[in-house]
Short mmCIF file of C-alpha atoms and ligand atoms in Angstrom, two decimals:
data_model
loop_
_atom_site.label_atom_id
_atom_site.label_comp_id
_atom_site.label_asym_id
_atom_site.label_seq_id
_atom_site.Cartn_x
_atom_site.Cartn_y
_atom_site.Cartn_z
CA UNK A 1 136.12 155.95 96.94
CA UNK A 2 135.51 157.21 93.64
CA UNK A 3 138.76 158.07 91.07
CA UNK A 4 139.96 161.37 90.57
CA UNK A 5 138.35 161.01 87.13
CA UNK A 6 134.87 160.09 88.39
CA UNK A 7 134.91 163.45 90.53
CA UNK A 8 135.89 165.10 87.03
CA UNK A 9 132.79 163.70 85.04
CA UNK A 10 130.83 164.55 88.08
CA UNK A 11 132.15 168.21 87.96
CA UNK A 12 133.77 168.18 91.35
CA UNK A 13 137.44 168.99 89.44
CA UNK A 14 137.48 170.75 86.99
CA UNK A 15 139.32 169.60 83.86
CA UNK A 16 140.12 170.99 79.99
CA UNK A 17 137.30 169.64 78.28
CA UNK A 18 137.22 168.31 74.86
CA UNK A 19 134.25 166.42 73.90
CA UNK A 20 131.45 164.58 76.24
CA UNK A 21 128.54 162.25 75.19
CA UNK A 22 126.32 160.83 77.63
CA UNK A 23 128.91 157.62 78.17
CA UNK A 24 132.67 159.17 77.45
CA UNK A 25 134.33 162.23 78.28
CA UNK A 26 137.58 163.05 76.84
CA UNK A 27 139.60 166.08 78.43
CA UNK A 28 143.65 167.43 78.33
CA UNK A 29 145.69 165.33 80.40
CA UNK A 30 146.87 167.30 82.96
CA UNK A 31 150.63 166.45 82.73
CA UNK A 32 151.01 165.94 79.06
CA UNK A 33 153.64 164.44 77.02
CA UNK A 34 153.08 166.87 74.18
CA UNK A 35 150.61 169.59 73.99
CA UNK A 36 146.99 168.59 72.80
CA UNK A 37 147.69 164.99 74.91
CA UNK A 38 143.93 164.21 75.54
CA UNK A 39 142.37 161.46 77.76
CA UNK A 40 139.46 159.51 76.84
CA UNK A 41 137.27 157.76 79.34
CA UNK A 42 133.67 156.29 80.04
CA UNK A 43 132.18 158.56 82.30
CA UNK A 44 131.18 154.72 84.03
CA UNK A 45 133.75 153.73 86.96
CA UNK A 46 135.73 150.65 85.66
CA UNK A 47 139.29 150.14 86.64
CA UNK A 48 141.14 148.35 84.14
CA UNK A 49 140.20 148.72 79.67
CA UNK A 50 139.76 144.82 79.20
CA UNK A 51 137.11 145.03 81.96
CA UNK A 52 134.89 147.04 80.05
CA UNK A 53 131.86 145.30 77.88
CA UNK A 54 132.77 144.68 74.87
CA UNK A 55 130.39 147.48 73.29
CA UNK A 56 130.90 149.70 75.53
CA UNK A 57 135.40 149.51 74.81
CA UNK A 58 134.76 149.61 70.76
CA UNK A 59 132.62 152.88 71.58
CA UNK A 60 134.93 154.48 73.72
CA UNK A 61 137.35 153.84 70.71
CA UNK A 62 135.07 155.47 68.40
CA UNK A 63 134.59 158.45 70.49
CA UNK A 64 138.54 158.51 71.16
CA UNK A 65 138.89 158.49 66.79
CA UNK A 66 136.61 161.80 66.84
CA UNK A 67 138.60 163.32 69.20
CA UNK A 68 141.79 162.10 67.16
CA UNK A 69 140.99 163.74 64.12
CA UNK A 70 140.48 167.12 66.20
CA UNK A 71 143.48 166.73 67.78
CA UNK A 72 145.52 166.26 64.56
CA UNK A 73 143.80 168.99 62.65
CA UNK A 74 144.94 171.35 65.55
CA UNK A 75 148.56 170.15 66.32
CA UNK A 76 151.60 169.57 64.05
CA UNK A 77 152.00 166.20 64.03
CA UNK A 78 152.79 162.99 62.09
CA UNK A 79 150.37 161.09 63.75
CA UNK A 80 148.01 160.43 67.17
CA UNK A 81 149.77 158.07 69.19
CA UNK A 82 147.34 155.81 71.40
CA UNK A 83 148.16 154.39 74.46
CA UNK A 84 146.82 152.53 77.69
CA UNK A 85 148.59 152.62 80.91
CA UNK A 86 146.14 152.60 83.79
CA UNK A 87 149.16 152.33 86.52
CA UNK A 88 148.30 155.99 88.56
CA UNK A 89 144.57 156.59 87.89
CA UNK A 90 142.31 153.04 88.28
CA UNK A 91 139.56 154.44 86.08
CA UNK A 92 140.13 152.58 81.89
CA UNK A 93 141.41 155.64 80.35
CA UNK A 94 143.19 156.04 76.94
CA UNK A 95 145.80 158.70 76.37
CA UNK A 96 145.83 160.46 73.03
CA UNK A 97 149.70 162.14 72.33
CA UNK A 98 150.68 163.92 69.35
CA UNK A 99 153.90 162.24 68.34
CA UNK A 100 156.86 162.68 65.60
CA UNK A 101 158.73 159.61 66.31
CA UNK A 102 158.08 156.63 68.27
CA UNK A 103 159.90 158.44 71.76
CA UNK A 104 157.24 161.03 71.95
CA UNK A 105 154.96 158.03 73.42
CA UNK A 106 157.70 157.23 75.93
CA UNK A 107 155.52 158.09 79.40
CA UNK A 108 159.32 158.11 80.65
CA UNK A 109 159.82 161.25 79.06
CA UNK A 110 159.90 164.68 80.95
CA UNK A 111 155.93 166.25 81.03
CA UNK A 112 155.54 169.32 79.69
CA UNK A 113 154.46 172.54 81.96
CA UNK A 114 151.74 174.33 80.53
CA UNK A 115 149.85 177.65 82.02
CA UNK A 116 146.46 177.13 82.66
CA UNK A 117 146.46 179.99 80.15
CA UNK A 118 147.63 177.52 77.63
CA UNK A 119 145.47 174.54 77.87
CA UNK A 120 142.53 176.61 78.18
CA UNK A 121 143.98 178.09 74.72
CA UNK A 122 144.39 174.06 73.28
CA UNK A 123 141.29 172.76 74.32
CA UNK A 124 139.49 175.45 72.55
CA UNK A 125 141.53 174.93 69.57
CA UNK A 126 140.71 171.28 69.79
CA UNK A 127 136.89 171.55 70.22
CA UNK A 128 136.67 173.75 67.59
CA UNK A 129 137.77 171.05 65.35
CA UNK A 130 135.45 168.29 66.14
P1 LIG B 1 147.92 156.35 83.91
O1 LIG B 1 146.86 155.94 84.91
O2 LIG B 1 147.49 156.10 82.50
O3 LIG B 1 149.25 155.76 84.24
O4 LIG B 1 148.12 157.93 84.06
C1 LIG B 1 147.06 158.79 84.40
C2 LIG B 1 147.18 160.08 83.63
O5 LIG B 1 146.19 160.96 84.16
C3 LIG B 1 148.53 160.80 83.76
O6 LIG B 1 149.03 161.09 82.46
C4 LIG B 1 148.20 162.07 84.55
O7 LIG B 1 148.93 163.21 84.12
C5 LIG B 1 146.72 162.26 84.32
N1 LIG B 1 146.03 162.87 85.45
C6 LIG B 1 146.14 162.50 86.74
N2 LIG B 1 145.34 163.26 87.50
C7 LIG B 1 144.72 164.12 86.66
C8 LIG B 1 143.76 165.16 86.88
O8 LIG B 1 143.32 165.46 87.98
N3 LIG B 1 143.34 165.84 85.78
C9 LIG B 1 143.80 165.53 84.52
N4 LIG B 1 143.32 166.26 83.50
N5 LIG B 1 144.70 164.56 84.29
C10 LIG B 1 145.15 163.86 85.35
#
């Protein structure tokens, strides 16, 4: 059965859309940490980061940098926090959080709530940055 983010690169959910090539996608995480949190995938189904070929897991890091330096130029921050965690969706993902201090990465934390209103608003922000 494909992932939940396989039906989003195939346009069967829709999602906040930051930047696409013709291998990655990155988009607004839908429960985020901290607003402009941004995931980064390859639009190609593989379950778990160190599975990917070895070109194919420095590009995605590449595209995930491009979408960094939007994200910082758009939200206060000190910094872009980068993290893999893989435990709820089995598609390699990484997750791109504003952060202050080293807590704002905690995936314990509480998730923000933000109006579709909202992240519509900050992933236009963000794309107009790239
Ligand atoms: P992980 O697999 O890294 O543990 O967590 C998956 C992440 O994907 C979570 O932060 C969750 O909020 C996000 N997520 C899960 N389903 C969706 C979805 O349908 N759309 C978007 N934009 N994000 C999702």
């Amino acid at each position: 059965m494909p992932t939940i983010f396989t039906k989003i690169v195939k346009g069967e959910i829709p999602c906040y859309k930051i930047a696409e090539d013709d291998r990655f996608l990155a988009f607004l995480d839908i429960n985020p940490l901290a607003k402009g949190h941004t995931l980064v995938i390859p639009k190609k189904e593989t379950d778990y980061i160190f599975d990917l070929e070895d070109e194919v897991l420095a590009d995605l890091n590449i595209f995930a940098k491009k979408v960094a330096r939007a994200i910082e130029k758009t939200v206060t921050c000190k910094r872009i926090g980068i993290a893999v965690i893989g435990l709820e969706v089995p598609h390699a993902h990484v997750h791109l959080v504003p952060i202050n201090n080293i807590g704002d990465l905690s995936f314990a934390n509480p998730k923000l709530s933000l109006s579709e209103q909202e992240l519509a608003s900050i992933a236009e922000a963000i794309r107009s940055n790239l």
